PDB file of C-alpha atoms in Angstrom:
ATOM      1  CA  UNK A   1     241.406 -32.334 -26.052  1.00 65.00           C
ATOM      2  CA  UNK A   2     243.251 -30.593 -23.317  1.00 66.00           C
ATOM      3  CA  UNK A   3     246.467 -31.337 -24.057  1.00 71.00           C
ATOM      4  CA  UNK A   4     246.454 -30.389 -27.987  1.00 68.00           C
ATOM      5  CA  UNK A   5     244.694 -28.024 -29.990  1.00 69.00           C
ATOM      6  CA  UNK A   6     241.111 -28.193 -29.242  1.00 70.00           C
ATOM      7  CA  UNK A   7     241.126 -29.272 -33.321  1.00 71.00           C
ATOM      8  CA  UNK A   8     238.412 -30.551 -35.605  1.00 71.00           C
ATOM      9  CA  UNK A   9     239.444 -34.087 -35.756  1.00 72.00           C
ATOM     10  CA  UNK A  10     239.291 -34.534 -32.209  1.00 75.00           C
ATOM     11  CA  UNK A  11     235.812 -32.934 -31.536  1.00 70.00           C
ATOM     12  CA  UNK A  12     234.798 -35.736 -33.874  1.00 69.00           C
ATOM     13  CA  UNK A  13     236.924 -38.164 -32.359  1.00 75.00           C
ATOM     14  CA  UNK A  14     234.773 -37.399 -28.691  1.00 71.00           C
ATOM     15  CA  UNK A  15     231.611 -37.114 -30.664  1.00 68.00           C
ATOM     16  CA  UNK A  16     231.870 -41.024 -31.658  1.00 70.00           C
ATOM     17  CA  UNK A  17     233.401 -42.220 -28.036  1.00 77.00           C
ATOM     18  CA  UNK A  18     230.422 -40.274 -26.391  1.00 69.00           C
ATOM     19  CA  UNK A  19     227.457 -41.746 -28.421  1.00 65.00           C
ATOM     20  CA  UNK A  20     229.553 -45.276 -28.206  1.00 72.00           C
ATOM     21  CA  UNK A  21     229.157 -44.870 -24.364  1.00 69.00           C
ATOM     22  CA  UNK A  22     225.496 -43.661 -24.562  1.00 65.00           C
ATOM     23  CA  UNK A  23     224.749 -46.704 -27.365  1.00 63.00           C
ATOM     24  CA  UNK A  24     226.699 -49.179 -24.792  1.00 72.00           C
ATOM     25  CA  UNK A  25     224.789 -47.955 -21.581  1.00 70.00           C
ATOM     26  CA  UNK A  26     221.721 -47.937 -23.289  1.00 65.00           C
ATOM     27  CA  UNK A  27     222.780 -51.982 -24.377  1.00 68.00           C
ATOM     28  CA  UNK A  28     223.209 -52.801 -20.851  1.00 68.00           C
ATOM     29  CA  UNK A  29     220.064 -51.079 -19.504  1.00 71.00           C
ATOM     30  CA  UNK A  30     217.814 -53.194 -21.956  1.00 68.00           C
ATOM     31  CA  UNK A  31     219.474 -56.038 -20.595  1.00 67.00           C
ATOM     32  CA  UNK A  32     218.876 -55.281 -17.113  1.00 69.00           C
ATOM     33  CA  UNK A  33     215.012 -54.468 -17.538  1.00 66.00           C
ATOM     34  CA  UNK A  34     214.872 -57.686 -19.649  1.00 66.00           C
ATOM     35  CA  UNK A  35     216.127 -59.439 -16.504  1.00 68.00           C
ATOM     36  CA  UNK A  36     213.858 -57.486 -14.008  1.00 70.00           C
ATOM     37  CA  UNK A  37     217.149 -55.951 -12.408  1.00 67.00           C
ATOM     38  CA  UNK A  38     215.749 -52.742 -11.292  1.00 68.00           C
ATOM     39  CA  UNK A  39     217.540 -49.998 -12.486  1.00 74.00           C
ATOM     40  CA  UNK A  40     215.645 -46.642 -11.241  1.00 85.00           C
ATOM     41  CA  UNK A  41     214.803 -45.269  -7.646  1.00 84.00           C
ATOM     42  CA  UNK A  42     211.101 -43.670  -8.149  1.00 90.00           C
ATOM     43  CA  UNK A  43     210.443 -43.421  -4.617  1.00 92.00           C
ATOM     44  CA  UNK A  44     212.084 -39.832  -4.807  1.00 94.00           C
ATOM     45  CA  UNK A  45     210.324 -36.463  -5.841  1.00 95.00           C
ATOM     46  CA  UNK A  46     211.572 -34.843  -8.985  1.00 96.00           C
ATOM     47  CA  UNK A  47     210.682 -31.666 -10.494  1.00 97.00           C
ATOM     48  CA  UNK A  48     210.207 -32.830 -14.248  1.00 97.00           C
ATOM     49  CA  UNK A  49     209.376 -29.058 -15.590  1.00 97.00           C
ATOM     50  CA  UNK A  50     212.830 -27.890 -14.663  1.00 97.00           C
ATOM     51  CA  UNK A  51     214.298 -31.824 -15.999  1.00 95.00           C
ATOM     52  CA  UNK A  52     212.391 -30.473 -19.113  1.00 97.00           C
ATOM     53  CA  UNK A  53     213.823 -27.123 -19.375  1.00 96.00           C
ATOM     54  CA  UNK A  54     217.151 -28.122 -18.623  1.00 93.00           C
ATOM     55  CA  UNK A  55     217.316 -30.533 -21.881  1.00 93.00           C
ATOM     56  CA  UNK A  56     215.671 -27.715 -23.780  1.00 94.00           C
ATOM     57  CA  UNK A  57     218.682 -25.917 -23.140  1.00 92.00           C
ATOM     58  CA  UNK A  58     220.897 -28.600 -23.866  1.00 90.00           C
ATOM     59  CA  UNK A  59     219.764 -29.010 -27.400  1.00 91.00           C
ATOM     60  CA  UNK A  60     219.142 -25.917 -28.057  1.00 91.00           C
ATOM     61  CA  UNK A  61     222.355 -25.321 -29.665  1.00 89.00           C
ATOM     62  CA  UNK A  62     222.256 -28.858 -31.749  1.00 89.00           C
ATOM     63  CA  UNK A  63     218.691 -27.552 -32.832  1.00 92.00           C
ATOM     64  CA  UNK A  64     219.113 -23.899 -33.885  1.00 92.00           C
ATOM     65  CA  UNK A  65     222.383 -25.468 -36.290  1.00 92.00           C
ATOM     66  CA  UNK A  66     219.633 -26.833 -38.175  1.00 93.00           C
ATOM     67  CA  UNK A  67     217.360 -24.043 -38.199  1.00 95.00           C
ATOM     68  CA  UNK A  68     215.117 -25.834 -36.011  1.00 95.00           C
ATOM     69  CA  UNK A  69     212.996 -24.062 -33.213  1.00 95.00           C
ATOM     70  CA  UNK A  70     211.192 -24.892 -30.325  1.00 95.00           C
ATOM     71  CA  UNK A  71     208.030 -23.856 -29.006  1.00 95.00           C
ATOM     72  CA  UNK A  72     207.995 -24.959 -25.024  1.00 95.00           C
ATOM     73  CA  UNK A  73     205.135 -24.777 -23.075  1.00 96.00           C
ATOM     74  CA  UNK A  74     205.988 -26.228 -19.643  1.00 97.00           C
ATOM     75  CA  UNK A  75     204.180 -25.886 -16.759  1.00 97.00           C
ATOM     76  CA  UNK A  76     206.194 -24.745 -13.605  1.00 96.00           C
ATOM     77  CA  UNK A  77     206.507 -26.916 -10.696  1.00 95.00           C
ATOM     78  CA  UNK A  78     205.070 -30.047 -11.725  1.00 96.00           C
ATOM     79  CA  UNK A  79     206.547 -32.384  -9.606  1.00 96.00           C
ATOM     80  CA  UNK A  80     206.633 -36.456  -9.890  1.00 95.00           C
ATOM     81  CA  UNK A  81     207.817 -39.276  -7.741  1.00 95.00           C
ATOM     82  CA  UNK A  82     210.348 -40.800 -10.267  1.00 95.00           C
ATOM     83  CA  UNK A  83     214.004 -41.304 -10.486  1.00 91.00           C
ATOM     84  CA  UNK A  84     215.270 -37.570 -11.979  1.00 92.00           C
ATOM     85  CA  UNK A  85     217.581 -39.720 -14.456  1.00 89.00           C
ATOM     86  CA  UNK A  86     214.726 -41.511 -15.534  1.00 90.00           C
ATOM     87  CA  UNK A  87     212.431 -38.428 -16.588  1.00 94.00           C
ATOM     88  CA  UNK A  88     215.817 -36.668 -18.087  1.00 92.00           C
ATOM     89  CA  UNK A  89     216.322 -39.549 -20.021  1.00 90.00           C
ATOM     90  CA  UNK A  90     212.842 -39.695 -21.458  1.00 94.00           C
ATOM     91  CA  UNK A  91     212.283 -36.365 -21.886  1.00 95.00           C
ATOM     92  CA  UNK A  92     216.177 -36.538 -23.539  1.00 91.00           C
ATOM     93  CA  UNK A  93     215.348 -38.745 -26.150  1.00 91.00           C
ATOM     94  CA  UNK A  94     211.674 -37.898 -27.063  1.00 94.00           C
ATOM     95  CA  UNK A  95     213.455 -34.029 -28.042  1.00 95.00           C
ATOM     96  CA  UNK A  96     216.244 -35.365 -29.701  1.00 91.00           C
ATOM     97  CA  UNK A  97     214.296 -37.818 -31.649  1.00 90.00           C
ATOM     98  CA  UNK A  98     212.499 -34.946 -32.608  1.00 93.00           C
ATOM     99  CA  UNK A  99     215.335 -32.934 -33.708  1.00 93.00           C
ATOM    100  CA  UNK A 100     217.044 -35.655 -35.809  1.00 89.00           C
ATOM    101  CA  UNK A 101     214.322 -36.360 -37.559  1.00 89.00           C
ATOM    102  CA  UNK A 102     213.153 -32.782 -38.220  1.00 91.00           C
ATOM    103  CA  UNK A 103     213.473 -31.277 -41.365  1.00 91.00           C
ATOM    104  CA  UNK A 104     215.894 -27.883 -41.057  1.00 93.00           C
ATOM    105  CA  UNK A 105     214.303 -24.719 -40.547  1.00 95.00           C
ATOM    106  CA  UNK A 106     210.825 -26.325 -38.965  1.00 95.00           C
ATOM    107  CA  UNK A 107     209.473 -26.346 -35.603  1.00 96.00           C
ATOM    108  CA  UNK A 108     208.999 -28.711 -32.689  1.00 96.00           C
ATOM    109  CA  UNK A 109     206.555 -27.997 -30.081  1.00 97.00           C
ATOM    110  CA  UNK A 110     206.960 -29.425 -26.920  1.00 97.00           C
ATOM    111  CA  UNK A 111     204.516 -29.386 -23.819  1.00 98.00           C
ATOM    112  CA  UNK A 112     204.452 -30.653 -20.268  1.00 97.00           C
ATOM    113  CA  UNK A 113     201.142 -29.941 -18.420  1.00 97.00           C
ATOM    114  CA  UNK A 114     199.274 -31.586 -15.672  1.00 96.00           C
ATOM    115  CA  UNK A 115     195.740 -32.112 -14.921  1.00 91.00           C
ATOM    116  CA  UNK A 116     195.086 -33.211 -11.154  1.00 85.00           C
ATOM    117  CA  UNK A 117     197.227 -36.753 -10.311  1.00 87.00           C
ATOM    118  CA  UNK A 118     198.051 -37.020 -14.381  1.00 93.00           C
ATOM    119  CA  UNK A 119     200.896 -35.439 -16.121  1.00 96.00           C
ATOM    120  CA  UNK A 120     200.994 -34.874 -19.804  1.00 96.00           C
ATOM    121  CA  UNK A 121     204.408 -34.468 -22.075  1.00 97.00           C
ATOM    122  CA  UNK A 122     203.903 -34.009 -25.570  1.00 97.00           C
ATOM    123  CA  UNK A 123     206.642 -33.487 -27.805  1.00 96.00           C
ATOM    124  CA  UNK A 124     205.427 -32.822 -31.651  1.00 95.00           C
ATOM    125  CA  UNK A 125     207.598 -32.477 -34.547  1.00 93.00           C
ATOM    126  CA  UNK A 126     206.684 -31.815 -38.220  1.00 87.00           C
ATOM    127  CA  UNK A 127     209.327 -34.464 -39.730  1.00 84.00           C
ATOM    128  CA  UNK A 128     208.812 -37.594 -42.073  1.00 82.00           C
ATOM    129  CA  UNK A 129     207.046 -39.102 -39.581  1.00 84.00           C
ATOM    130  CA  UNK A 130     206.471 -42.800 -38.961  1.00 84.00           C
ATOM    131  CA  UNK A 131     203.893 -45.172 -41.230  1.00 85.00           C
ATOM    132  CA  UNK A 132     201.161 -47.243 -38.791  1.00 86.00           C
ATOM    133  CA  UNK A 133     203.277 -50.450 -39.625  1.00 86.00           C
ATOM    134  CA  UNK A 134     206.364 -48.866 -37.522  1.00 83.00           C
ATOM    135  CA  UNK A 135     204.715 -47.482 -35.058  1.00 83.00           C
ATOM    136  CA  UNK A 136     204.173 -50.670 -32.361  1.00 84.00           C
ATOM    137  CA  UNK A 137     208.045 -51.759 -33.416  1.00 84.00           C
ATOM    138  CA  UNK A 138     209.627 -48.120 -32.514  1.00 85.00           C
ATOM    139  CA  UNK A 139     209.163 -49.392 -29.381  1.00 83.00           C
ATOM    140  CA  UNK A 140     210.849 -52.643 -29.613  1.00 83.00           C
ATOM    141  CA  UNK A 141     214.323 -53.651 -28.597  1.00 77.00           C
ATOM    142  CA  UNK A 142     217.032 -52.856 -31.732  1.00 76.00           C
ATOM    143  CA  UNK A 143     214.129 -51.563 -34.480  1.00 79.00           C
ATOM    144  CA  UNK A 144     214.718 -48.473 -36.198  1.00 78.00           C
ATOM    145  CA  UNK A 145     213.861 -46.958 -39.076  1.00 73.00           C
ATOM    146  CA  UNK A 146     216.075 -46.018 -41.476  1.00 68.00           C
ATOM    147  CA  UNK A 147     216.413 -42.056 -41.863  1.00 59.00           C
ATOM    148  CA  UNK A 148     218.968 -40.380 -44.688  1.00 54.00           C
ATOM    149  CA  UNK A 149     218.561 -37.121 -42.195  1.00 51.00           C
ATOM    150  CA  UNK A 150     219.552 -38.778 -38.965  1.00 50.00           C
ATOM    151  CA  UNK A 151     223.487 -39.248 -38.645  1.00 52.00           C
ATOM    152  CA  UNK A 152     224.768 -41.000 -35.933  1.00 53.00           C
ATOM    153  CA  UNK A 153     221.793 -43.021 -35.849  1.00 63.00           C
ATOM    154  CA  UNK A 154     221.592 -45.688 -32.566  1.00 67.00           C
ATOM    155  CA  UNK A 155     220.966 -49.224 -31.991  1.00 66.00           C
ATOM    156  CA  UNK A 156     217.433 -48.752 -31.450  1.00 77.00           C
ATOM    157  CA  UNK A 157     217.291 -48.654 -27.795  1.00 76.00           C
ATOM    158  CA  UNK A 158     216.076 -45.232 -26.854  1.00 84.00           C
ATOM    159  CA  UNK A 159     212.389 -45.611 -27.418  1.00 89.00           C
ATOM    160  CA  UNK A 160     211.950 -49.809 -25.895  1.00 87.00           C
ATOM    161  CA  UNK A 161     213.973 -48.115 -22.607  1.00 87.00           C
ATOM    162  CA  UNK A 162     211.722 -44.991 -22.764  1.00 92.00           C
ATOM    163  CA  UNK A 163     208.513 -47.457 -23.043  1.00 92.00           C
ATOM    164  CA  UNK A 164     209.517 -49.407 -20.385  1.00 89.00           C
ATOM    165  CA  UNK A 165     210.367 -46.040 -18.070  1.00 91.00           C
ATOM    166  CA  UNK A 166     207.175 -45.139 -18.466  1.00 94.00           C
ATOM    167  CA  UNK A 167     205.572 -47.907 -17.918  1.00 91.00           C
ATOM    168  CA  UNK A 168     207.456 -48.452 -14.111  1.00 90.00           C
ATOM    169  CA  UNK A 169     205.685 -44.957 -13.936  1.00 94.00           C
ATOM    170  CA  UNK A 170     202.214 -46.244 -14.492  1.00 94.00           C
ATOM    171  CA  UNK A 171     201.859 -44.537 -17.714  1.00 95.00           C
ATOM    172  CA  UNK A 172     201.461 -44.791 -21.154  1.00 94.00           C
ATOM    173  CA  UNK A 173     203.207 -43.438 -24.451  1.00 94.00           C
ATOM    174  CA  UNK A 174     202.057 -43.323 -27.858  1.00 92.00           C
ATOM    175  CA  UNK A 175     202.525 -41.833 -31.146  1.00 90.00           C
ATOM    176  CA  UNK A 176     200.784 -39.749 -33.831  1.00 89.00           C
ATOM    177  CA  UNK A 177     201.656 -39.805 -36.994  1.00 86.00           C
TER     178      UNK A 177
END
């Protein structure tokens, strides 16, 4: 991209070697986790409402292409002893999930609160949604639901390694449908 024309072609060419790499590291982290190889430090203290804000911006661009918007409510300064790669990369794919399966021109609403030692991120989007039979299986290894809307679809990793982030974390992640 440097060296030539900054063309079409290419941009596409970068857009496939990037979500190769993020579909490849995402292979190897579900391997590690199912091997008990630990893969996150949480005995640092992150600020997840600025990790929050900071995707927000990131897809802000990929989300206003569609028409999409996104009402954030996030609480300032809520701080949590977790790896700050692990809480970008939940908080990374929750919102894109979101976007890619959003209709255009709807909303998402995304909130991170806290109420005394519990935190609370809620990311809501008005899409297709996901029938009760899918629900439990989102969240296993190489499952995914087929989507005409979402291009690039993954290999079904995001979700089992968000699960299993969360659960290091002594929490607990759900969905309503």
């Amino acid at each position: 991209l440097h060296k030539n024309e900054n063309s079409a072609e290419l941009q596409v060419v970068k857009k496939n070697i990037d979500k190769l790499t993020s579909d490849i590291v995402n292979f190897f982290d579900v391997e590690k986790f199912n091997k008990g190889i630990i893969v996150y430090n949480h005995a640092v203290l992150s600020d997840l409402s600025d990790i929050v804000n900071e995707v927000l911006k990131i897809f802000e661009p990929y989300a206003n292409k569609r028409l999409i918007t996104f009402t954030a409510l996030v609480e300032d300064n809520i701080y949590v002893k977790a790896d700050p790669s692990a809480l970008n990369r939940v908080a990374n794919n929750l919102i894109e999930n979101a976007i890619k399966f959003s209709e255009d021109n709807s909303v998402i609403d995304i909130k991170l609160s806290s109420n005394g030692e519990r935190v609370n991120f809620l990311v809501k989007d008005f899409g297709v949604g996901i029938s009760a039979e899918y629900q439990k299986k989102v969240f296993e290894p190489y499952f995914q639901i087929t989507n005409k809307k979402a291009n690039g679809q993954g290999m079904g990793l995001g979700l089992p390694i968000v699960k299993k982030i969360v659960e290091e974390l002594n929490g607990a992640i759900a969905i309503r449908s």
